[in-house]
mmCIF file of C-alpha atoms and ligand atoms in Angstrom:
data_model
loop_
_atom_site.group_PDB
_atom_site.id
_atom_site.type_symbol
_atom_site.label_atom_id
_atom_site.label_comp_id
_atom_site.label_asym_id
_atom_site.label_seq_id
_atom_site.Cartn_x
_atom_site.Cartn_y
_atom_site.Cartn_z
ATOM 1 C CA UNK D 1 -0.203 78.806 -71.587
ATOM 2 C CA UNK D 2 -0.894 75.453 -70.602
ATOM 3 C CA UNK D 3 1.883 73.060 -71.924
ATOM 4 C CA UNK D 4 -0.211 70.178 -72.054
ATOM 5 C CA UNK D 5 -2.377 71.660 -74.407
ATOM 6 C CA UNK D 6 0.449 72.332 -77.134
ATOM 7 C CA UNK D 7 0.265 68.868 -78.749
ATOM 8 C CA UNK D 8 -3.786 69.355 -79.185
ATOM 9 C CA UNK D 9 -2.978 72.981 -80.562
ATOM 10 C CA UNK D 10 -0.626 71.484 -83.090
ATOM 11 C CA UNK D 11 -2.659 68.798 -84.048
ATOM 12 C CA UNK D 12 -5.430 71.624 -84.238
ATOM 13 C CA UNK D 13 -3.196 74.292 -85.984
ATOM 14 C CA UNK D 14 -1.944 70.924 -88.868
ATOM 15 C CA UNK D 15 -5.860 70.293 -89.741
ATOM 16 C CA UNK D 16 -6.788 74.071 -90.184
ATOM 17 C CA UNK D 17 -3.489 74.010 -92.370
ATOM 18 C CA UNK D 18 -4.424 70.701 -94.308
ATOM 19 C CA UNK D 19 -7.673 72.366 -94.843
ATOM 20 C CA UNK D 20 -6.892 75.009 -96.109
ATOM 21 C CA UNK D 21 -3.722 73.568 -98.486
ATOM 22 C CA UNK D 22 -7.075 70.988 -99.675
ATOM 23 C CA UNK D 23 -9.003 73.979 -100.915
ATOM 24 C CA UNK D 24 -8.889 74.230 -104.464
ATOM 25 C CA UNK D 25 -8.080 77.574 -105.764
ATOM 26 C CA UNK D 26 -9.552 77.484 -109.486
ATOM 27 C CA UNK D 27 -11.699 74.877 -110.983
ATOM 28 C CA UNK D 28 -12.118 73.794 -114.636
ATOM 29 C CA UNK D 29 -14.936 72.410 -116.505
ATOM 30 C CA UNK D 30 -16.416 71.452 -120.284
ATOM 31 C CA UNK D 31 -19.490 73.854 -120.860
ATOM 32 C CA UNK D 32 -20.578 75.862 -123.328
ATOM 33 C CA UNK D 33 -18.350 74.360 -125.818
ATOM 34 C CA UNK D 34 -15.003 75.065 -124.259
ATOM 35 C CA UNK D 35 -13.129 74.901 -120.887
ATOM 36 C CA UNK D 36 -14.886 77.128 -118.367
ATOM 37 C CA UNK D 37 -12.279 77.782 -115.367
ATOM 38 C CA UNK D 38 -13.175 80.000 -112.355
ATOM 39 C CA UNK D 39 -10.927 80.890 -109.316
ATOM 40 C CA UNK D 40 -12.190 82.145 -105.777
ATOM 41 C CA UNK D 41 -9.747 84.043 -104.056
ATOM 42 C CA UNK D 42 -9.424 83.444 -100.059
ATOM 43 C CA UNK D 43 -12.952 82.091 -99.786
ATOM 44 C CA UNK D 44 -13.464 79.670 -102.880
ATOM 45 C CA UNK D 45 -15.542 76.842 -101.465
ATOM 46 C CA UNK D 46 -17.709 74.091 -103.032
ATOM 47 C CA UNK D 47 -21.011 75.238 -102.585
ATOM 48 C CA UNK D 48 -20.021 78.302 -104.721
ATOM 49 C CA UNK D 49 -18.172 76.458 -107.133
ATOM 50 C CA UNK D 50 -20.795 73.833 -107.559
ATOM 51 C CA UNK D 51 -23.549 76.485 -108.245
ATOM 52 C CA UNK D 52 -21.531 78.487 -110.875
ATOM 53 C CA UNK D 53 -20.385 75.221 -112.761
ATOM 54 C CA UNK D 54 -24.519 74.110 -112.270
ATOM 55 C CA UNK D 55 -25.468 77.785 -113.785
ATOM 56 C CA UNK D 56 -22.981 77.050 -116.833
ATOM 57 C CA UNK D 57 -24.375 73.616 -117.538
ATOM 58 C CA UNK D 58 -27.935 75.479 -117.441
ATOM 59 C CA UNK D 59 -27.089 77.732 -119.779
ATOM 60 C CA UNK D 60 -25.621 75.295 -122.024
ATOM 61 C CA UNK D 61 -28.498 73.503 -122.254
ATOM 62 C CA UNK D 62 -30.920 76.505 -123.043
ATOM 63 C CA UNK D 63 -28.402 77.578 -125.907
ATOM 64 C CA UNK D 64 -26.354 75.430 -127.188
ATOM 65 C CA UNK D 65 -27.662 74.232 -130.605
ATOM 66 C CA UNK D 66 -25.452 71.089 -130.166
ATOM 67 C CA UNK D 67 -27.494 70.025 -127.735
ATOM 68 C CA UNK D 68 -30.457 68.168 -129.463
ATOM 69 C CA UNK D 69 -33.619 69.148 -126.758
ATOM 70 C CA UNK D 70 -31.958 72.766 -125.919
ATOM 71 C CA UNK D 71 -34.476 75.376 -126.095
ATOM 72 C CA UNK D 72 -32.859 77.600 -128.901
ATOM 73 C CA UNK D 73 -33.210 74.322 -130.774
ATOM 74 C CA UNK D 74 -36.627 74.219 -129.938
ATOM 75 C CA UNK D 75 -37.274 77.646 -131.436
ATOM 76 C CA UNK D 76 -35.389 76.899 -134.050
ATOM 77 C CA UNK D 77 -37.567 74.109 -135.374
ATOM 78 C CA UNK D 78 -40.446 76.008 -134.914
ATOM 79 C CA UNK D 79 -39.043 78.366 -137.459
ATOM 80 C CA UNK D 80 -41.666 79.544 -139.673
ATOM 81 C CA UNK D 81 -44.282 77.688 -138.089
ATOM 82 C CA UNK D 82 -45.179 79.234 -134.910
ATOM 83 C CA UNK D 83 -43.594 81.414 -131.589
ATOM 84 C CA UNK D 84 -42.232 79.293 -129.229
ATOM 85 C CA UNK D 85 -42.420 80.551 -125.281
ATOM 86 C CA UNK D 86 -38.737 80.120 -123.892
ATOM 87 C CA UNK D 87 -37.121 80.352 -120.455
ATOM 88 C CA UNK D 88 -36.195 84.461 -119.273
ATOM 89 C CA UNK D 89 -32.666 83.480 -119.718
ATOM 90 C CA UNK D 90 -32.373 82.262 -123.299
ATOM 91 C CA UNK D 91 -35.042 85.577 -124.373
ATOM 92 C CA UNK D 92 -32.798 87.952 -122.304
ATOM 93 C CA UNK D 93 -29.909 86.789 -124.295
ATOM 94 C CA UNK D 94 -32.108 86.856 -127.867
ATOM 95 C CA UNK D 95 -33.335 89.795 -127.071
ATOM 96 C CA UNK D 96 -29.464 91.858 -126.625
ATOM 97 C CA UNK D 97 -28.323 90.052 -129.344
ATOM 98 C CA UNK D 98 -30.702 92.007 -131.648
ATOM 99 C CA UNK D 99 -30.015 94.862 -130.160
ATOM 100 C CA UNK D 100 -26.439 94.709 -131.101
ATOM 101 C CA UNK D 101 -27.597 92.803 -134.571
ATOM 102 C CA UNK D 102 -28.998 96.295 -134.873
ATOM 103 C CA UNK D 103 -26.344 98.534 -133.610
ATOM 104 C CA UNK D 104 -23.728 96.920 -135.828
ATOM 105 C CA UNK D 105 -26.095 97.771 -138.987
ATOM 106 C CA UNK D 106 -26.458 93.723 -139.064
ATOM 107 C CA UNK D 107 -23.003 92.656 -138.744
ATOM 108 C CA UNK D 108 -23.866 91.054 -135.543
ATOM 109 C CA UNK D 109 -27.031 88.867 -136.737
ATOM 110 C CA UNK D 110 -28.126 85.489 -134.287
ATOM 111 C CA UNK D 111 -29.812 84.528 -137.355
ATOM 112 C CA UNK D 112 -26.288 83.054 -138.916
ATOM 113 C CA UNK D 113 -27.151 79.739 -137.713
ATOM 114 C CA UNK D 114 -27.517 77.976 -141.542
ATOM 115 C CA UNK D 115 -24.604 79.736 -142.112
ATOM 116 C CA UNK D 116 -22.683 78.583 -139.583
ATOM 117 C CA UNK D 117 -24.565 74.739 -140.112
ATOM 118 C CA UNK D 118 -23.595 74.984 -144.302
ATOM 119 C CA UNK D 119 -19.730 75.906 -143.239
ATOM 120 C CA UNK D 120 -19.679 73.232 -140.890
ATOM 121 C CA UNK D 121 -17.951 75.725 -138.539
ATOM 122 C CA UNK D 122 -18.626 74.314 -135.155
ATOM 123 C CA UNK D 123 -18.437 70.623 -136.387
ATOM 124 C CA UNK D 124 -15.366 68.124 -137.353
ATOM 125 C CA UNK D 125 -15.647 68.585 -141.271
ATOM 126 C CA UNK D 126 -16.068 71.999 -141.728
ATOM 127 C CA UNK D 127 -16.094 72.494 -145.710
ATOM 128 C CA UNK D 128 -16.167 75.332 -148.483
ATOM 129 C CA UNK D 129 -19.854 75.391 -149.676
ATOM 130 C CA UNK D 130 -20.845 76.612 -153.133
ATOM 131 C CA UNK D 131 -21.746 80.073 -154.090
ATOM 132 C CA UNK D 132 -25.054 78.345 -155.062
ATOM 133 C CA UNK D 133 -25.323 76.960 -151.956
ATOM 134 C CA UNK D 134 -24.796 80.091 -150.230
ATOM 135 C CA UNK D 135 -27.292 81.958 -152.310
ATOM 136 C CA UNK D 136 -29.686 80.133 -151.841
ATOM 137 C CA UNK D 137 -29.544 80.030 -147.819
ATOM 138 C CA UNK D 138 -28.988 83.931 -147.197
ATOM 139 C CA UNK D 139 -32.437 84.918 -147.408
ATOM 140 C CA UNK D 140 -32.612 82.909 -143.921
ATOM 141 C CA UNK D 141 -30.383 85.220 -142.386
ATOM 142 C CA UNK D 142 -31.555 88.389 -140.928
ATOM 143 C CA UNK D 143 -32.191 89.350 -137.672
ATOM 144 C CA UNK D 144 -35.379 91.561 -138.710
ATOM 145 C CA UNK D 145 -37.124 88.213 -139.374
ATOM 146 C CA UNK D 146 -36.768 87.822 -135.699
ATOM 147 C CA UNK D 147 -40.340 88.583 -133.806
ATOM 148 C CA UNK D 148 -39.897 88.543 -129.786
ATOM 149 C CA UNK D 149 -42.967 89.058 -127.572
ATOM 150 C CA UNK D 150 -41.657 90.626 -124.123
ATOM 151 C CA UNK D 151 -45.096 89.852 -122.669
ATOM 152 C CA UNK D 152 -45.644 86.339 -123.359
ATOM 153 C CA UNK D 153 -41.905 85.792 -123.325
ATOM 154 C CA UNK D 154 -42.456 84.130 -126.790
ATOM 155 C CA UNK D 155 -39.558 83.846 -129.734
ATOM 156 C CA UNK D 156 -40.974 83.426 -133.171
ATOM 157 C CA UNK D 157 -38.156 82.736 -136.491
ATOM 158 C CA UNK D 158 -40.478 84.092 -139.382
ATOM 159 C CA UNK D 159 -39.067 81.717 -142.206
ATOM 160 C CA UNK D 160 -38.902 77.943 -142.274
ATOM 161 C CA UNK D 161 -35.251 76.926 -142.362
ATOM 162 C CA UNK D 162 -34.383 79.886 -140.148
ATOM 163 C CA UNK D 163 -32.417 79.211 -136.850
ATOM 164 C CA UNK D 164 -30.691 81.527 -134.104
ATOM 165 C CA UNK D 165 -27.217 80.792 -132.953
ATOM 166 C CA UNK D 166 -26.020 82.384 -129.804
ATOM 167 C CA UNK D 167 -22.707 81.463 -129.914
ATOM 168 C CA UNK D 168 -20.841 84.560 -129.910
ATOM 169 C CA UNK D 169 -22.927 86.356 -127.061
ATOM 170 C CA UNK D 170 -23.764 83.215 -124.577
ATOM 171 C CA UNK D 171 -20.085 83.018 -123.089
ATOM 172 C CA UNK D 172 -20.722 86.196 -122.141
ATOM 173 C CA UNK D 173 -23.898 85.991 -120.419
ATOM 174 C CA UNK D 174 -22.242 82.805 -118.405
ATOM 175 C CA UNK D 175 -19.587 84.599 -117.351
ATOM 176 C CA UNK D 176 -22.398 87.729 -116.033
ATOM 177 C CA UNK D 177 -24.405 84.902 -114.516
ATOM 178 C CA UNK D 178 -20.728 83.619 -112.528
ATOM 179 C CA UNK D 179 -19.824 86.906 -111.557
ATOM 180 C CA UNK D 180 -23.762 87.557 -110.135
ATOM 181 C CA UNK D 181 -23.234 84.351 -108.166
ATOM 182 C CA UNK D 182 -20.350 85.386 -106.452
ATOM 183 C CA UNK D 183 -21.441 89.070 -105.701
ATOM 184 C CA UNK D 184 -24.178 87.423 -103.898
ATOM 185 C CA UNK D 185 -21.282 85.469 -101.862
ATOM 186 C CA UNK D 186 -18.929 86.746 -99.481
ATOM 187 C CA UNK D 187 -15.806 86.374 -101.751
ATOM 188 C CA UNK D 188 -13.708 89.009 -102.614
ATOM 189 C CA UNK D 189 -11.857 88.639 -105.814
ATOM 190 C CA UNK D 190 -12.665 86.058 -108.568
ATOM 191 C CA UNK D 191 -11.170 85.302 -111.819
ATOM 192 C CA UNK D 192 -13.797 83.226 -114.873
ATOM 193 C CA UNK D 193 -11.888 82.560 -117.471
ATOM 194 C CA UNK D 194 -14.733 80.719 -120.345
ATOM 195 C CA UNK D 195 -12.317 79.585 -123.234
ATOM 196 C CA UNK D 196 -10.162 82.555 -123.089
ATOM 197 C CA UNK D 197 -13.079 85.439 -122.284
ATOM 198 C CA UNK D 198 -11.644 86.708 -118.795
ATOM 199 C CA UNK D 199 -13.920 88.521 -116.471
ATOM 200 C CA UNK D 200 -12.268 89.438 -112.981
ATOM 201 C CA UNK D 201 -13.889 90.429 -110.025
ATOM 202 C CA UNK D 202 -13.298 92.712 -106.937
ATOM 203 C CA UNK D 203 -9.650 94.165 -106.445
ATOM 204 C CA UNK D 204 -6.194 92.041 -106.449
ATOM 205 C CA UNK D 205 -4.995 91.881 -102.694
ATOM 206 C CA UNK D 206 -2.353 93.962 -102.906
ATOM 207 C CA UNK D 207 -4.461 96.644 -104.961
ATOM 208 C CA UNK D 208 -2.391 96.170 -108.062
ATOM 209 C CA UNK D 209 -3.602 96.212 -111.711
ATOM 210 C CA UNK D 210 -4.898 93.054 -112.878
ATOM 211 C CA UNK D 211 -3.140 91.958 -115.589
ATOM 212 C CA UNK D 212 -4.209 90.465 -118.484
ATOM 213 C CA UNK D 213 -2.695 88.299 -121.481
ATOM 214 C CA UNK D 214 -3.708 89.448 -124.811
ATOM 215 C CA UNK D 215 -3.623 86.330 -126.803
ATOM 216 C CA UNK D 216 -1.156 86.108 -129.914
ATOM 217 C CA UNK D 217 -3.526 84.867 -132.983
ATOM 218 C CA UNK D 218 -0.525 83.582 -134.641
ATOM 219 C CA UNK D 219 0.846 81.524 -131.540
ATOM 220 C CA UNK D 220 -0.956 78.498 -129.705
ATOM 221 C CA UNK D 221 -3.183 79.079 -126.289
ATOM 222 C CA UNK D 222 -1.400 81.202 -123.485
ATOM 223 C CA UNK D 223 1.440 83.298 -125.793
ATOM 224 C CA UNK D 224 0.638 86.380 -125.651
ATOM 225 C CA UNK D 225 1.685 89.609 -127.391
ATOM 226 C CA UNK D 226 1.399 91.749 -124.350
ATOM 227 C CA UNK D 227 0.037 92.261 -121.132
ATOM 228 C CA UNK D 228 -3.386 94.521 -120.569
ATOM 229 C CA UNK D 229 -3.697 96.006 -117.515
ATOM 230 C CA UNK D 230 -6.818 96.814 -115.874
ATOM 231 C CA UNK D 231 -6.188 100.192 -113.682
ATOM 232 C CA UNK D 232 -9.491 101.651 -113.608
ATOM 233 C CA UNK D 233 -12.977 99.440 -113.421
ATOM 234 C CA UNK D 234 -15.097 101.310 -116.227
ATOM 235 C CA UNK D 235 -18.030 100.469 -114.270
ATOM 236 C CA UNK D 236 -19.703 103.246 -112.863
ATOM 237 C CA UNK D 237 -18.153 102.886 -109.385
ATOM 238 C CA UNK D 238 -21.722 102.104 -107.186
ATOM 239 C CA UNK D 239 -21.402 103.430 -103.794
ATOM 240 C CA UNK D 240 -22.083 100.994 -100.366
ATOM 241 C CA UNK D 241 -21.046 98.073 -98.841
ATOM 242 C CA UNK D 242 -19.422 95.006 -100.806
ATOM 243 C CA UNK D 243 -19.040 96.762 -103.839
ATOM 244 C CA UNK D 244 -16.879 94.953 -106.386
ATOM 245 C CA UNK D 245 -15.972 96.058 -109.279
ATOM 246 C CA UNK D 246 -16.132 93.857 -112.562
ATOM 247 C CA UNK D 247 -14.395 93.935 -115.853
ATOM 248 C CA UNK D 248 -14.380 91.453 -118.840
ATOM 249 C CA UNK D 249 -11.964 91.286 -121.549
ATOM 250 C CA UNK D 250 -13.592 89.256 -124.518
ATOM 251 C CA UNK D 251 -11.754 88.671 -127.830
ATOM 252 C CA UNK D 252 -12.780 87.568 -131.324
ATOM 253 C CA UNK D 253 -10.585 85.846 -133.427
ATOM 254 C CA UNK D 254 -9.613 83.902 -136.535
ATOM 255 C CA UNK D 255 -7.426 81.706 -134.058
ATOM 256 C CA UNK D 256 -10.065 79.984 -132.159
ATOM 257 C CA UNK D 257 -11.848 78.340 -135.144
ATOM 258 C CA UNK D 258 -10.684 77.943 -138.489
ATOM 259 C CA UNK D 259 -9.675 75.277 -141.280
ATOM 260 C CA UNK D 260 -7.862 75.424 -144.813
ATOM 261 C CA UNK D 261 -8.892 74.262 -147.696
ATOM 262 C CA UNK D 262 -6.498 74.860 -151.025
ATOM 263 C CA UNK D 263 -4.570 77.047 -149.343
ATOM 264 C CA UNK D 264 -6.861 79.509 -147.745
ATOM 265 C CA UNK D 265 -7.506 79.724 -144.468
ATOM 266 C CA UNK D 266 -11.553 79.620 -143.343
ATOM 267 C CA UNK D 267 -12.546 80.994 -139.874
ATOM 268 C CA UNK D 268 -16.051 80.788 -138.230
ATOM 269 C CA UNK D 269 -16.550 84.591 -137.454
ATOM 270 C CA UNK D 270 -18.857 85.357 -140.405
ATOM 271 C CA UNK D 271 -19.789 88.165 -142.199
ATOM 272 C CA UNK D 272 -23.990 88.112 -143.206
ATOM 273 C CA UNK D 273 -23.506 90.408 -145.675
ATOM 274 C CA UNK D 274 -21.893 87.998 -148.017
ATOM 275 C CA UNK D 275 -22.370 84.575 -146.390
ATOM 276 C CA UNK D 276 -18.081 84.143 -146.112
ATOM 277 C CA UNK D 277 -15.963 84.835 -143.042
ATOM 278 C CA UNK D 278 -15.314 88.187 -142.773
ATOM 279 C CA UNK D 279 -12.200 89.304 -145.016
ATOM 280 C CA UNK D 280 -10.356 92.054 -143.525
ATOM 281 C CA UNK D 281 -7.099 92.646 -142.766
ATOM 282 C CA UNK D 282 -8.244 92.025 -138.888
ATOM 283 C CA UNK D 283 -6.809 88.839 -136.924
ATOM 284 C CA UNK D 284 -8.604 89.538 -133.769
ATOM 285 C CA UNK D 285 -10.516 92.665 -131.799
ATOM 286 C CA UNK D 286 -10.455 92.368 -127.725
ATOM 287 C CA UNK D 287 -13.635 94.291 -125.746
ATOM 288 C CA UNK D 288 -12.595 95.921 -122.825
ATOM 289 C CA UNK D 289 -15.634 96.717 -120.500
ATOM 290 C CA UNK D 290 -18.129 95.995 -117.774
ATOM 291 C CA UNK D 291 -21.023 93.678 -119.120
ATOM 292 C CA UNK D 292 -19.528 90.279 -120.384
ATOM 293 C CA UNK D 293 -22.314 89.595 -122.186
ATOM 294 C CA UNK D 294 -21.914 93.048 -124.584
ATOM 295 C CA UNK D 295 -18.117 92.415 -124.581
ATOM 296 C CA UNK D 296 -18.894 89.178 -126.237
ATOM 297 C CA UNK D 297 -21.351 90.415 -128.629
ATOM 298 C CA UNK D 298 -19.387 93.760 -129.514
ATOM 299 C CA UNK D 299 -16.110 91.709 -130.325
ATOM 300 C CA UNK D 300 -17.663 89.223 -132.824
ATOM 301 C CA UNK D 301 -19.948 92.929 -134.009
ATOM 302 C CA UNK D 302 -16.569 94.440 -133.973
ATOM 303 C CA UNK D 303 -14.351 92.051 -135.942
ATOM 304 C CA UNK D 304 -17.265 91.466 -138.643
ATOM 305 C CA UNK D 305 -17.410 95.603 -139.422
ATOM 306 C CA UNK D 306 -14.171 96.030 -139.840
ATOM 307 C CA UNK D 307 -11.557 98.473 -138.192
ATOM 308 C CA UNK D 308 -13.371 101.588 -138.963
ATOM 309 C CA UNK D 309 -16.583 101.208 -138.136
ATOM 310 C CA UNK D 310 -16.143 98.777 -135.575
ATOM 311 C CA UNK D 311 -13.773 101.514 -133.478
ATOM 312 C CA UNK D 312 -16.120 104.256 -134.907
ATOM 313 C CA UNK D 313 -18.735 101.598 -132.438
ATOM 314 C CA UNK D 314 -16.696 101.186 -129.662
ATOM 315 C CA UNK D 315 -15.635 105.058 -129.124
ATOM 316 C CA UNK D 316 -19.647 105.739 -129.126
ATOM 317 C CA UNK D 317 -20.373 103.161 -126.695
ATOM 318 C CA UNK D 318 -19.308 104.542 -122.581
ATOM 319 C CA UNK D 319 -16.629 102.702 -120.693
ATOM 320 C CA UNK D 320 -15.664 100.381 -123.860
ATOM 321 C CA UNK D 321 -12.521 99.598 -125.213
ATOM 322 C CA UNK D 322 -10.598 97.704 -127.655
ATOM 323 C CA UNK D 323 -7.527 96.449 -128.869
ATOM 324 C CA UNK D 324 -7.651 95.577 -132.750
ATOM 325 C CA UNK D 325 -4.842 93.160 -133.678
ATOM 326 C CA UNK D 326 -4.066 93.223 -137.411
ATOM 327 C CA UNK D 327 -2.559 90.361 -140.266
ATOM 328 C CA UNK D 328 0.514 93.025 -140.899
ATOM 329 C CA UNK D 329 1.191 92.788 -137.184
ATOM 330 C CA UNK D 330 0.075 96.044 -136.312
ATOM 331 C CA UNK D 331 -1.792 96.916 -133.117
ATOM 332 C CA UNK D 332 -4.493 99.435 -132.335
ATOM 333 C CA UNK D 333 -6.233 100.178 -129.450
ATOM 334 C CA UNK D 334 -8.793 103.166 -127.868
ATOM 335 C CA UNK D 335 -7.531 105.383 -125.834
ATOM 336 C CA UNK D 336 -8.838 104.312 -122.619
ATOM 337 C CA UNK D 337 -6.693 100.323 -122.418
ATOM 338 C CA UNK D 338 -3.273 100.443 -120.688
ATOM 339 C CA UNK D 339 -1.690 97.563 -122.635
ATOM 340 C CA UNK D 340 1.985 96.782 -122.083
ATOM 341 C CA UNK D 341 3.465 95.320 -126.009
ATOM 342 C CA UNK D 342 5.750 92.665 -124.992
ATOM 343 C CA UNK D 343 5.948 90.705 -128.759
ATOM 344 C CA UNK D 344 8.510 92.196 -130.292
ATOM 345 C CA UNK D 345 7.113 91.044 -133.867
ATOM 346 C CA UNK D 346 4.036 93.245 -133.729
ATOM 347 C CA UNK D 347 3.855 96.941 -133.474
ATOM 348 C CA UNK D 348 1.380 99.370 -131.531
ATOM 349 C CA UNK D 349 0.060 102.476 -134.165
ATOM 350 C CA UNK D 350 -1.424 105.360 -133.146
ATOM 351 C CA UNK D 351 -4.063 106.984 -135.635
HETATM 352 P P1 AMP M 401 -17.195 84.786 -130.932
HETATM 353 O O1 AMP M 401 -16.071 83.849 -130.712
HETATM 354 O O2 AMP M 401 -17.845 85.291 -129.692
HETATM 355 O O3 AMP M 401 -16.832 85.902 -131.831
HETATM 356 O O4 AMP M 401 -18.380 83.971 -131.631
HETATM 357 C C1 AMP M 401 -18.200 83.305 -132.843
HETATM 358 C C2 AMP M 401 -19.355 82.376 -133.079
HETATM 359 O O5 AMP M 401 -20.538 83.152 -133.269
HETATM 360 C C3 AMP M 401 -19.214 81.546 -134.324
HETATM 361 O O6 AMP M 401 -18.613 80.302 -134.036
HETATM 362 C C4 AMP M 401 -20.652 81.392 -134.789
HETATM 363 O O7 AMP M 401 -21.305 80.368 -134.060
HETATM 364 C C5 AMP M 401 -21.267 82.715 -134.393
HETATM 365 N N1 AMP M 401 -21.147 83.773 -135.433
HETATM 366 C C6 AMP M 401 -20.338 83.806 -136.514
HETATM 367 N N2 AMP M 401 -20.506 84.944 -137.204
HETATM 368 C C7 AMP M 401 -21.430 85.666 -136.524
HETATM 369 C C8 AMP M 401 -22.028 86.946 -136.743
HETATM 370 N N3 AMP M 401 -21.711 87.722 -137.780
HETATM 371 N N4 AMP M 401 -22.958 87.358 -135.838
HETATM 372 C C9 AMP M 401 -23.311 86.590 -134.779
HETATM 373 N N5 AMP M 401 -22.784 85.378 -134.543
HETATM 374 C C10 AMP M 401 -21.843 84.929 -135.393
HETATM 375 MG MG1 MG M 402 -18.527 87.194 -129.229
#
C-alpha cells in the first residue's frame, strides 16, 4: 500500500459513505387520496422512486372521481348517454371490479358512486340523507347496468345519473403497478405502504418473517392489536432467476372514514343492498394474499357480506386469508395467517 494514497482513499471511502447515508430509504407522497409511502431496500434510487410516485399520480388521475377531467369521470357523465372508450388501465380495473361485484352476490358493486356522492362520504360534510332520498337513488346502483366492450375497450353506465367509483379496488391496483415497477428493477426487497394497504416485496435480509401491524379500529394510525407475520408467500412460488415473492395485506374498516351524527356513528363502507353502511357487528376484515388489487376489492366485498359469507368467500378463494376484527373485541382469522395478539383488550376465537 502506498501511504500517499491513504488521504485520497479516505476522502474517497467519506463520499461513498455520504452517498450512501444521502440515499433516502422510504419516500412519501399524496396520491390516490391518502399518503402513498414506498421503501427500496439496498438499492432505492430516484429514478425508481420517481417512476412509481409518476405511476401513482397516473392512476389517480384515470380514477379518482375527485379529480374533475379523470377518465372514470368522463364515463361517468356519459352515463346513460353513450360508451365511452377509456385507457387499458382504468377498464382493467372496471372490469375486476365486476367480477368481484359478482362474486360477492353484489356486495362489492363500483356502481355505489351516488351513494357514496348523497352520504357525502369522501367529502368535508358528510350528512345522513333521507330514506326518500335514498330510494329514490338505488335504482342507479347495480353493477349489471354496467356494459364493458373488451374489443373496443369501451365502458358504457346504462342509466343517466349512474357513476362508477373505484375507490375500494384502485389502491390496490397502485400498489400491483409499484410492485411491477420494481420487479422490473434490480432491487431486492420493497415495502408500499398506500394509506395503510401494505404490500412487501422479495425476502427480509436476514430471511425472517415480515411482520406486519394489524391496525386497532378503536385506536388512532400505527396501534396495533397484534403483529401478522408473513412466513410463507401464498404466491405460487415461480421458478428462475429474480424471483420475488409478493404479498399484500389490505384492510377495510369503519376507522378510516366515518362521522356521527345524533349519536351514531356513519362509515363510508356501504352496503348496496340497503343504501346505509353496512351494519354488522364487523369493525374491520384484513385480506391476506398475492394480488393487491383483489385484496383490496375482497376486503371492502368482505366487510359488506358479513362474517359468514364473507369467510365462506375467502376459504373458496386459493392462497387468501383474513383476519375479521369484531365490535365485541373478538378476533377471527382463516387458518392459513400466523398473527401474533398483542392487545390484551381483544380476544382471538376459534370457530
Ligand atoms: P375500502 O377502504 O377499500 O374498503 O374502500 C372503501 C371505499 O369504496 C369507500 O370510500 C367508497 O368510495 C367505496 N365503497 C363503499 N362501499 C362500497 C361497496 N359496497 N362496493 C364498492 N365500493 C364501495
Ligand atoms: Mg377495498
Amino acid at each position: 500500500m502506498d501511504y500517499r494514497k491513504r488521504p485520497l482513499l479516505c476522502v474517497i471511502a467519506f463520499v461513498i459513505l455520504l452517498a450512501a447515508c444521502k440515499q433516502d430509504p422510504s419516500r412519501a407522497e399524496f396520491a390516490l387520496g391518502t399518503v402513498c409511502s414506498v421503501t427500496l431496500f439496498n438499492e432505492g434510487n430516484d429514478r425508481i422512486y420517481k417512476e412509481i410516485f409518476s405511476r401513482f399520480r397516473e392512476i389517480d388521475n384515470l380514477m379518482s372521481v375527485n379529480i374533475a377531467a379523470s377518465e372514470i369521470n368522463r364515463v361517468n357523465a356519459a352515463a346513460g348517454t353513450s360508451p365511452v372508450q377509456v385507457h387499458g388501465d382504468i377498464f382493467t380495473v372496471i372490469d375486476r371490479a365486476l367480477y368481484f361485484a359478482e362474486l360477492s352476490g353484489g356486495a362489492f358493486d363500483p356502481t355505489v358512486g351516488p351513494l357514496v356522492s348523497l352520504w357525502g362520504i369522501s367529502g368535508d360534510n358528510p350528512r345522513v340523507p333521507s330514506p326518500a332520498e335514498i330510494d329514490e337513488i338505488m335504482p342507479l346502483v347495480n353493477w349489471r347496468d354496467v356494459e364493458i366492450d373488451r374489443v373496443t375497450r369501451s365502458v358504457f353506465l346504462k342509466r343517466r345519473g349512474m357513476a362508477l367509483d373505484l375507490g375500494a379496488i384502485a389502491k390496490g391496483f397502485a400498489a400491483d403497478e409499484a410492485a411491477a415497477i420494481i420487479r422490473d428493477s434490480k432491487i431486492k426487497r420493497a415495502i408500499i405502504d398506500i394509506g395503510g394497504n401494505i404490500l412487501v416485496l422479495g425476502e427480509k435480509k436476514n430471511k425472517s418473517p415480515w411482520t406486519i401491524g394489524i391496525q386497532n379500529p378503536n385506536e388512532s394510525r400505527g396501534v396495533y392489536i397484534g403483529i401478522l407475520r408473513i412466513t410463507e408467500p401464498t404466491a405460487k412460488p415461480r421458478s428462475g432467476e429474480g424471483y420475488r415473492p409478493v404479498q399484500t395485506v389490505v384492510t377495510s374498516g369503519v376507522y378510516e372514514r366515518h362521522f356521527e351524527a345524533d349519536g351514531i356513528v356513519y362509515h363510508h363502507l356501504l352496503s348496496p343492498s340497503d343504501g346505509y353502511p353496512a351494519r354488522n357487528s364487523l369493525l374491520s376484515v384484513t385480506i391476506i394474499a398475492a394480488c393487491s388489487m383483489d385484496a383490496d376489492a375482497l376486503s371492502t366485498a368482505a366487510f359488506v357480506m358479513g362474517y359468514e359469507k364473507g369467510r365462506a368467500l375467502i376459504e373458496s378463494l386459493e392462497g387468501t386469508e383474513a383476519i375479521f376484527v369484531f365490535e365485541d373485541k373478538s378476533i377471527r382469522k382463516t387458518e392459513g395467517v400466523d398473527f401474533v395478539l398483542s392487545d390484551e383488550k381483544y380476544r382471538l376465537v376459534r370457530d
